[in-house]
Short mmCIF file of C-alpha atoms in Angstrom, two decimals:
data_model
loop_
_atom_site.label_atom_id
_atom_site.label_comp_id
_atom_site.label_asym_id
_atom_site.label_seq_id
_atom_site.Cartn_x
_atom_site.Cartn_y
_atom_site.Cartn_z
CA UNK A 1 -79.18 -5.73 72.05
CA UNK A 2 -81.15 -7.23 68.72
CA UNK A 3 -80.76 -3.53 67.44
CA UNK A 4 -76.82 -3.75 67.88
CA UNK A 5 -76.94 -6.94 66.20
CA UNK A 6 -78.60 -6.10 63.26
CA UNK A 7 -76.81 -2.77 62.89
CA UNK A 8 -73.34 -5.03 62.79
CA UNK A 9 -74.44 -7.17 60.36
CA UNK A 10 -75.68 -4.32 57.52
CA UNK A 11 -71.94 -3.23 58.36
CA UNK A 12 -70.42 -6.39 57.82
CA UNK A 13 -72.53 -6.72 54.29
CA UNK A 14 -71.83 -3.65 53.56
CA UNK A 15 -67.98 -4.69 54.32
CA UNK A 16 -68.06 -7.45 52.05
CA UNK A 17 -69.67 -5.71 49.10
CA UNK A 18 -66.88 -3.25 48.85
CA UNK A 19 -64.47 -6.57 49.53
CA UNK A 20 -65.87 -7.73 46.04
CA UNK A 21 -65.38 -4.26 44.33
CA UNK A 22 -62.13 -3.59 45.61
CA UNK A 23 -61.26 -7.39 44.59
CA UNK A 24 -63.04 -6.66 41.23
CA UNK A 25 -60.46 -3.49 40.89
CA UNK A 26 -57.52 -5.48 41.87
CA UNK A 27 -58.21 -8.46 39.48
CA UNK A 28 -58.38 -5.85 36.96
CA UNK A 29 -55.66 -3.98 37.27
CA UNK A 30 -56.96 -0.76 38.36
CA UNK A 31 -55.07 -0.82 41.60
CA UNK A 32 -56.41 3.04 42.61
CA UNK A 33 -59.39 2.41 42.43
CA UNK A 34 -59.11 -1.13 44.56
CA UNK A 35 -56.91 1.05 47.45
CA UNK A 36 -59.87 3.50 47.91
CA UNK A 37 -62.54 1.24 48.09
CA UNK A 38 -60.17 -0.43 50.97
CA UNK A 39 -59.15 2.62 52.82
CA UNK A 40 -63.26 2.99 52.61
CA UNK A 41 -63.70 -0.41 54.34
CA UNK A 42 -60.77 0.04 56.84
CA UNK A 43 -62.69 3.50 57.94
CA UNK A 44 -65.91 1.70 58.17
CA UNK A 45 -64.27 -1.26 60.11
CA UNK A 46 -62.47 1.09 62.93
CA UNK A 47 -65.51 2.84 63.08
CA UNK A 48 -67.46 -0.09 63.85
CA UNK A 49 -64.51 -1.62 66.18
CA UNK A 50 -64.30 -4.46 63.91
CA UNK A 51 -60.23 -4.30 64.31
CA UNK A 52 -59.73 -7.55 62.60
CA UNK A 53 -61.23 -6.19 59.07
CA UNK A 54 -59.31 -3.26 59.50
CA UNK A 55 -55.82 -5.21 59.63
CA UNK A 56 -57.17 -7.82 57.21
CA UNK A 57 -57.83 -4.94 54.89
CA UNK A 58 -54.73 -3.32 55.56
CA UNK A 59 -52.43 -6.23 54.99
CA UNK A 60 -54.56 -6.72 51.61
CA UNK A 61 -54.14 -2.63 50.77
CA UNK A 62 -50.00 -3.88 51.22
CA UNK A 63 -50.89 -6.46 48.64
CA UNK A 64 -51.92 -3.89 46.85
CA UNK A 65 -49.09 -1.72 46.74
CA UNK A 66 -46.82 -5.24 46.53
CA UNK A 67 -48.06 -5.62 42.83
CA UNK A 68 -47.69 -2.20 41.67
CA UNK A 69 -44.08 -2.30 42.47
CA UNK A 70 -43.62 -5.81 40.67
CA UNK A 71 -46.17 -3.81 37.89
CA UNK A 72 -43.55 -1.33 37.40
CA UNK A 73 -40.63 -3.52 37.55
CA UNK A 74 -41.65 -5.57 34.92
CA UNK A 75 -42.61 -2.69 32.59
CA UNK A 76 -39.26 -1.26 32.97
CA UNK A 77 -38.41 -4.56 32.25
CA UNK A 78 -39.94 -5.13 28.93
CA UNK A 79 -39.37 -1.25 28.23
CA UNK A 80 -35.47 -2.47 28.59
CA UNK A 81 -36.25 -6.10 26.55
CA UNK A 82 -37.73 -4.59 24.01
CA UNK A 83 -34.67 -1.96 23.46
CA UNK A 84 -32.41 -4.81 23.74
CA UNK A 85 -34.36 -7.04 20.86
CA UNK A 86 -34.07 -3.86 18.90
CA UNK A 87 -30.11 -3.59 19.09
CA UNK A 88 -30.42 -7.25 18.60
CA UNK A 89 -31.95 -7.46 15.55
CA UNK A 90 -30.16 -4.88 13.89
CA UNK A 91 -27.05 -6.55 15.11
CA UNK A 92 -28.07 -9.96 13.17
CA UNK A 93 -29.08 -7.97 10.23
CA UNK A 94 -25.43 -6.69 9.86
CA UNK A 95 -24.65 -10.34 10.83
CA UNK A 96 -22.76 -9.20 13.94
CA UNK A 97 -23.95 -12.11 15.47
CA UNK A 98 -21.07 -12.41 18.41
CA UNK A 99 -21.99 -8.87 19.22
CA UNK A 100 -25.84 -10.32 19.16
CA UNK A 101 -25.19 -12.39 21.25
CA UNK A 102 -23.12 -11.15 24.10
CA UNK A 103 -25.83 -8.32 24.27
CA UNK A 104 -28.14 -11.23 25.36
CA UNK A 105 -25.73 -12.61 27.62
CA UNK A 106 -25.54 -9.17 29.03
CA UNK A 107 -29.56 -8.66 28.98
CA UNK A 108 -29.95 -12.04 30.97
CA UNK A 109 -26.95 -11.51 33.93
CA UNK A 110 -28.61 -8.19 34.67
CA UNK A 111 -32.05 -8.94 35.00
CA UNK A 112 -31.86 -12.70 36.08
CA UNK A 113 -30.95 -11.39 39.51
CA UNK A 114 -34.21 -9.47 39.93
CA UNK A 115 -36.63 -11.51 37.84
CA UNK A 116 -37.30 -15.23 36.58
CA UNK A 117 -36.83 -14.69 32.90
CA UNK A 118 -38.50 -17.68 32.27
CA UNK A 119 -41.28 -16.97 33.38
CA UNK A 120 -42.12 -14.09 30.48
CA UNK A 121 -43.03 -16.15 27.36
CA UNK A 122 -41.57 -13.37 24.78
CA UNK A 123 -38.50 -12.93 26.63
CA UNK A 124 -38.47 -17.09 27.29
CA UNK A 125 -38.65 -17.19 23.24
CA UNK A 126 -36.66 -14.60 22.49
CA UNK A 127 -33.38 -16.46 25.01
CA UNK A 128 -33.87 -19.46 22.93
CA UNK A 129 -34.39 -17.82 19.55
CA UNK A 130 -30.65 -16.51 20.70
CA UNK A 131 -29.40 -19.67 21.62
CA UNK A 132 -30.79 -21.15 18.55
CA UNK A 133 -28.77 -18.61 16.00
CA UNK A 134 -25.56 -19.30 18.65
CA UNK A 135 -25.48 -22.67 17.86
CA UNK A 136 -26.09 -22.75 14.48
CA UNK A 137 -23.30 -19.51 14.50
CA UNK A 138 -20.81 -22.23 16.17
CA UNK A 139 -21.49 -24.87 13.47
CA UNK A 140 -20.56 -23.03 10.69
CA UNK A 141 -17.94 -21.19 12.58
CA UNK A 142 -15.93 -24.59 13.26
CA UNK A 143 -16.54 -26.01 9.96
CA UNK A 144 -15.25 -23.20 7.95
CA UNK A 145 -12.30 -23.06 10.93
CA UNK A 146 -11.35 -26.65 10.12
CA UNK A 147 -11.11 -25.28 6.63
CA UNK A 148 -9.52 -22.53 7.05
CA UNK A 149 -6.56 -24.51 9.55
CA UNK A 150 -4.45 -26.24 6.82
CA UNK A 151 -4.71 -23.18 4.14
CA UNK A 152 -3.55 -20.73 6.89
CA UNK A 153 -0.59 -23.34 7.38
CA UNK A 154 0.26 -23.42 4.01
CA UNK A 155 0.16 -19.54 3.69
CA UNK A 156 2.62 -18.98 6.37
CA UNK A 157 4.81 -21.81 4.63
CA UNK A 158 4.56 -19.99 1.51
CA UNK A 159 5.22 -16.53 2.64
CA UNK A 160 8.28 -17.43 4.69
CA UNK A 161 10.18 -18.58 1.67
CA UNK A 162 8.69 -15.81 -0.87
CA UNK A 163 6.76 -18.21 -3.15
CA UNK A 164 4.62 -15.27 -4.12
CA UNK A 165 2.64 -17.65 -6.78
CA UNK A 166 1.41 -20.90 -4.16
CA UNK A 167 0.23 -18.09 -1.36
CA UNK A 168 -1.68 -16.33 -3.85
CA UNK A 169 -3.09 -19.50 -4.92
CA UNK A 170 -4.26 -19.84 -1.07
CA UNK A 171 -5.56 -16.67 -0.73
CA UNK A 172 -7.52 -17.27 -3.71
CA UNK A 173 -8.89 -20.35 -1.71
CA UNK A 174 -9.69 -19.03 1.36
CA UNK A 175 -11.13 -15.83 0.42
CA UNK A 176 -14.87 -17.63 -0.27
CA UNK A 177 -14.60 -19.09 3.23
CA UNK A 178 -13.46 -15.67 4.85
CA UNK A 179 -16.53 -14.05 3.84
CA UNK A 180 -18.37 -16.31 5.71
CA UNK A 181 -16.69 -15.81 8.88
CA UNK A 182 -17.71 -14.23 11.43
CA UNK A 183 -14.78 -14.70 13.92
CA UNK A 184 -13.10 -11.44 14.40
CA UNK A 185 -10.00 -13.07 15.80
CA UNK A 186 -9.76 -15.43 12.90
CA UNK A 187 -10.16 -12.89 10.77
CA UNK A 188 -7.80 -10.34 11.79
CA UNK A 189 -5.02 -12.95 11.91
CA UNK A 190 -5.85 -13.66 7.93
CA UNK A 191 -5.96 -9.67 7.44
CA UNK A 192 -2.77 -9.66 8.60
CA UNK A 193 -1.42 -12.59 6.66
CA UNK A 194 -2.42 -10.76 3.26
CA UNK A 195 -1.09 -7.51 4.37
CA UNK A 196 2.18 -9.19 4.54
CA UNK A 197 1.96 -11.31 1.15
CA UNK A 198 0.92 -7.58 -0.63
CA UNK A 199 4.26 -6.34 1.46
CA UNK A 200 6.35 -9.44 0.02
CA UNK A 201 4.73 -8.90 -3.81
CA UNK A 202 5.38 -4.94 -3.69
CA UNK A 203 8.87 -5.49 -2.27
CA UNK A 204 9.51 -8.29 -4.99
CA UNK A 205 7.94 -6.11 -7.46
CA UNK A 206 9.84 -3.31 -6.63
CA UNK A 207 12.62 -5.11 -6.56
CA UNK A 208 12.23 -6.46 -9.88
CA UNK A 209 11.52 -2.85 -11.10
CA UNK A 210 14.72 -1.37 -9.90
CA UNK A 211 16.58 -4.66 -11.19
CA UNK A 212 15.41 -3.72 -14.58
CA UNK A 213 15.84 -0.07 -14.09
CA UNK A 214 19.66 -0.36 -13.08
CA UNK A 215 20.16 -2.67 -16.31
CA UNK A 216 18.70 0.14 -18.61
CA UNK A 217 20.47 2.55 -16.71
CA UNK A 218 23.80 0.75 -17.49
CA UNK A 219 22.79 0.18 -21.21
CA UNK A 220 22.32 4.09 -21.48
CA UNK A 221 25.40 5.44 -19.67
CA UNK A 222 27.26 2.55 -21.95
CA UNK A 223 25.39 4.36 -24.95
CA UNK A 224 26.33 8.24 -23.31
CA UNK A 225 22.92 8.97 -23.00
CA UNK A 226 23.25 10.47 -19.33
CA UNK A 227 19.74 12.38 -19.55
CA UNK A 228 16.99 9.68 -19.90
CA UNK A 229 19.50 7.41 -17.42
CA UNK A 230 19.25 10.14 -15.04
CA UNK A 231 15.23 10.68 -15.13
CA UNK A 232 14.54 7.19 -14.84
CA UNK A 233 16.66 6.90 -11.45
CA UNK A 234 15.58 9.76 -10.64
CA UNK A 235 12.02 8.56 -11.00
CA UNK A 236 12.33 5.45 -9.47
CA UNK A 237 14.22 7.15 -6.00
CA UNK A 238 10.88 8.92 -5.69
CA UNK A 239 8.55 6.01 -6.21
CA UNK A 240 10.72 4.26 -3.40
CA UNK A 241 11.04 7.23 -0.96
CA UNK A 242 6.77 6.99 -1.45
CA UNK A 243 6.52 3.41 -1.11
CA UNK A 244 8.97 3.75 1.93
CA UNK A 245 11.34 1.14 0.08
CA UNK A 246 14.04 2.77 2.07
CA UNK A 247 16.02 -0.26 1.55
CA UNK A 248 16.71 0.21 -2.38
CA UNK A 249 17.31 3.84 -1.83
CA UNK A 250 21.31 3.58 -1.50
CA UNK A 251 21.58 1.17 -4.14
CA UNK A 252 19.78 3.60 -6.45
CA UNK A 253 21.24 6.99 -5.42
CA UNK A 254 24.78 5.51 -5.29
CA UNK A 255 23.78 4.63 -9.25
CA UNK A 256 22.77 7.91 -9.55
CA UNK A 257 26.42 9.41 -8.35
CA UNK A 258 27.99 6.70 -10.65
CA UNK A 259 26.00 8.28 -13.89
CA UNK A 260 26.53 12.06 -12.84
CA UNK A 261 30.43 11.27 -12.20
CA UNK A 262 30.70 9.44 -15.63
CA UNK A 263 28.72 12.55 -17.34
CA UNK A 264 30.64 14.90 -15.99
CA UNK A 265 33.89 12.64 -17.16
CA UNK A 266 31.94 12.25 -20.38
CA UNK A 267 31.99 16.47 -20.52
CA UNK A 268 35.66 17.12 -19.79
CA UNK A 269 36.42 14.73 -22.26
CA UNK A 270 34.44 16.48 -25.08
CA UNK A 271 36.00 19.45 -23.95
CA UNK A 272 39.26 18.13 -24.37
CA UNK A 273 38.53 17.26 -28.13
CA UNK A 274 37.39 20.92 -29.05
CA UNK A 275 40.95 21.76 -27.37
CA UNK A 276 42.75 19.56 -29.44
CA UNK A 277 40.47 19.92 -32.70
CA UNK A 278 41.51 23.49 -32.35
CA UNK A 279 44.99 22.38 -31.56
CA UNK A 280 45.00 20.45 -34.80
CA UNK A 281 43.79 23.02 -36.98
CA UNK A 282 46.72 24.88 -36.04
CA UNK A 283 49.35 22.81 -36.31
CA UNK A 284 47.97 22.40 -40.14
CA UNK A 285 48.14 25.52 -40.86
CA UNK A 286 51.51 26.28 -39.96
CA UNK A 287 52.75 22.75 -41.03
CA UNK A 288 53.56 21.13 -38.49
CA UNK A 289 52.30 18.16 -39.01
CA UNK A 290 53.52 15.32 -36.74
CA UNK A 291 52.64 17.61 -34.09
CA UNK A 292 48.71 17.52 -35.65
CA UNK A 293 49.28 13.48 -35.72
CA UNK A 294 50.41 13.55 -32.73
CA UNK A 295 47.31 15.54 -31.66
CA UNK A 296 45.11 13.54 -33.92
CA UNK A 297 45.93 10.00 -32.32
CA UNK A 298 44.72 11.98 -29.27
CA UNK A 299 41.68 12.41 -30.33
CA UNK A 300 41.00 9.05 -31.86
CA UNK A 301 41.64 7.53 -29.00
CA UNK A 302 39.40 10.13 -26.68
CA UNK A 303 36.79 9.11 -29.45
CA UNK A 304 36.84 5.54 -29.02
CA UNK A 305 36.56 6.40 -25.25
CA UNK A 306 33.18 8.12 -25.36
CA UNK A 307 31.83 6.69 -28.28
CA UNK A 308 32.31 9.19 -30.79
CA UNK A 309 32.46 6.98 -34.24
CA UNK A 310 31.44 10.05 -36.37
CA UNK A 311 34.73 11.84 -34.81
CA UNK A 312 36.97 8.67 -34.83
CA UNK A 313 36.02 7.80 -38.55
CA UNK A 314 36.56 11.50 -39.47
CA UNK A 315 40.20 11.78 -37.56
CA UNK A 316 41.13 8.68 -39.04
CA UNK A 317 40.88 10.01 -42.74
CA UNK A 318 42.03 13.13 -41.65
CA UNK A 319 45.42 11.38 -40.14
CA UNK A 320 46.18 9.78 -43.52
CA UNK A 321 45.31 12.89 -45.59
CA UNK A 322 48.19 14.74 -43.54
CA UNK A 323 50.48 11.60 -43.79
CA UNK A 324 49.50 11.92 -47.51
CA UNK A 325 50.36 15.43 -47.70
CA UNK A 326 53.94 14.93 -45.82
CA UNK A 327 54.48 12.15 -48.46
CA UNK A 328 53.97 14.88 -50.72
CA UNK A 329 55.79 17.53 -49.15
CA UNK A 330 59.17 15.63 -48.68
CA UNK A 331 59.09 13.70 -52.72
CA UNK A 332 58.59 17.10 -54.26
CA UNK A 333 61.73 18.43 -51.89
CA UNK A 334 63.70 15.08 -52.79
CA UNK A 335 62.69 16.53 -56.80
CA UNK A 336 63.51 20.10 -55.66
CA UNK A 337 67.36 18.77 -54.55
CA UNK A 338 67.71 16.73 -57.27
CA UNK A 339 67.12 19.74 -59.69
CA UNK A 340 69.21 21.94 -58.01
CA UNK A 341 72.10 19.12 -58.63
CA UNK A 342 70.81 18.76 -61.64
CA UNK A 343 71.07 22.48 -62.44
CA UNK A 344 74.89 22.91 -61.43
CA UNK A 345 75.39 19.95 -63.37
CA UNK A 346 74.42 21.58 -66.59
CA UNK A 347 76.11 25.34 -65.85
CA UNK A 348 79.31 23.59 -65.31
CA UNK A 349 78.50 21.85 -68.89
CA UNK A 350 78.20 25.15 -70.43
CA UNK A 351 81.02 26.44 -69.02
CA UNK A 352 83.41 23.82 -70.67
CA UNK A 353 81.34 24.07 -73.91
CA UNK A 354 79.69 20.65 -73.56
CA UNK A 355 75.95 22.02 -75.18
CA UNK A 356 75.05 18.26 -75.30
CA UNK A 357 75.72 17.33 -71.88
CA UNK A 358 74.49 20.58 -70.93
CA UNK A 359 70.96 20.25 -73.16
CA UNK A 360 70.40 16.57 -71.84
CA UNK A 361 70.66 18.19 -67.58
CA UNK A 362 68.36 21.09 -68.53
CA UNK A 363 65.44 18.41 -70.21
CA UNK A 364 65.75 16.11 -67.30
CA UNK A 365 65.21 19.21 -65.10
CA UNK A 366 61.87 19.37 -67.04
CA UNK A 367 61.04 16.67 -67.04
CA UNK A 368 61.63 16.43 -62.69
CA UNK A 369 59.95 20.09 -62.71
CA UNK A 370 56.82 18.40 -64.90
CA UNK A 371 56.33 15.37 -62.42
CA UNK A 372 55.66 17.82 -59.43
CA UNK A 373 53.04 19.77 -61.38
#
């Protein structure tokens, strides 16, 4: 019976020697090494019928295993944190700090439900270095959106009555503050705002364009210069139809009919003066002459039409060097008559002998015959 005793108790020394090593291994973190030296105690124990051990050893073997799940877990855990502080940093360096900070928001809902956050000092710092940036985010945020409030009143004013100059003068004022801002939102909404102003100044400016294009258009067709008139609309219809200014486009190609239809009146009309300068010439040369006035006024007046000075100072001369010539024409006939009287006059002198009276016809038809040379 001693002998029994004493056998059990070098087992149960034995027994709690390897309890210290595999307590020694577990403290340590070498968990394989602590589940042998167990599994070596729980053998010894069963063998020895010390049942209790066994199960104590077991439960502590569970233990074990217990911490090398929550091991794992939180290493996939800070494998994940660390990913996530990685995102996050980059994110703050491109000052995406909403994005920043939703990915926290994210990181914490996820893992909260499996883990006390808290409880891990770099994630613990890392949460509050996050809600430290937030705040200070939000500050700023809602100052520069109490700034921001009136201006983006004013631009709207400004841009619903076209008062290109005062919304410019905004934009000009808020642009330090947008680049600042972080509020996508906010900023969109003041995106769109200057997309419409540069809409309102390129339609005004457009407009202005094709206000001072139609007035030079109308000075040039007034002057008959049809080409230069027609390459400027032309011009212009093709900056709109690129600018999508569809709105001008019928204003400007029903200018551009107007032109074509007055050079092609223009035309005719010069036509018509080579028919009647032709017409004239003609007329001259086989004397008729009030026919060639006739033809003459004509052309004067065509001239004065279309602007042709050189022509209507030309015709105008010409008119009174044929009126001229008629003048001519009938005074030496009126001399031609008057000799002929003159001439029977003095034959019927000679026939009755009167030499004097005779003599005196014949000198005065000298005298007419002298005055037409």
């Amino acid at each position: 019976m001693e002998q029994d005793n004493t056998k059990k108790l070098l087992i149960l020394s034995e027994i709690d020697e390897l309890k210290v090593i595999a307590n020694n291994h577990y403290l340590m973190g070498k968990f394989d090494e602590a589940i042998k030296v167990s599994e070596k105690i729980i053998d010894i124990a069963e063998k020895a019928k010390l049942y209790s051990v066994a199960r104590e050893e077991s439960d502590f073997i569970g233990e074990i295993y217990k911490k090398i799940k929550e091991e794992d877990r939180l290493s996939i855990i800070m494998d994940e944190f660390e990913t996530i502080k990685q995102k996050y940093e980059a994110l703050i360096r491109d000052e995406k700090l909403q994005d920043a900070h939703q990915l926290v928001i994210g990181f914490r809902e996820k893992l909260e439900k499996h883990i006390k956050l808290q409880e891990i000092d770099v994630v613990q710092q890392f949460i509050q270095t996050d809600e430290s940036n937030w705040n200070e985010y939000n500050i700023k945020e809602s100052s520069l959106k109490k700034q921001l409030e009136p201006l983006e009143i004013q631009l709207n004013s400004y841009l619903s009555t076209n008062n290109l100059v005062l919304a410019k003068n905004v934009l000009d004022k808020a642009k330090p503050l947008l680049r600042n801002l972080k509020n996508e939102e906010l900023l969109k909404r003041w995106e769109t705002s200057e997309a419409m102003f540069i809409a309102l100044k390129n339609q005004i400016d457009i407009g202005n364009q094709i206000e001072g294009a139609l007035k030079s258009v109308s000075e040039l067709t007034d002057k008959y210069q049809f080409e230069p008139a027609k390459i400027l609309l032309k011009n212009l219809i093709e900056t709109v139809k690129l600018k999508d200014f569809f709105d001008h486009l019928t204003v400007l190609e029903n200018k551009l009919k107007n032109v074509l239809d007055a050079e092609a009146k223009y035309k005719k009309l010069e036509l018509e003066l080579i028919e009647l300068e032709k017409k004239v010439n003609d007329n001259v040369s086989n004397n008729l002459f009030q026919i060639a006035i006739n033809n003459i006024n004509q052309i004067i007046k065509i001239s004065r039409f279309i602007g042709k000075s050189q022509h209507l100072e030309r015709y105008t001369k010409y008119i009174e060097e044929i009126e001229n010539k008629i003048k001519r024409i009938r005074a030496g006939q009126e001399v031609k008559d008057y000799v002929k009287v003159l001439n029977i006059k003095a034959v019927r002198a000679l026939k009755k002998g009167d030499y004097p009276n005779a003599l005196e016809k014949f000198e005065e038809i000298v005298i007419q015959l002298r005055n037409i040379i």
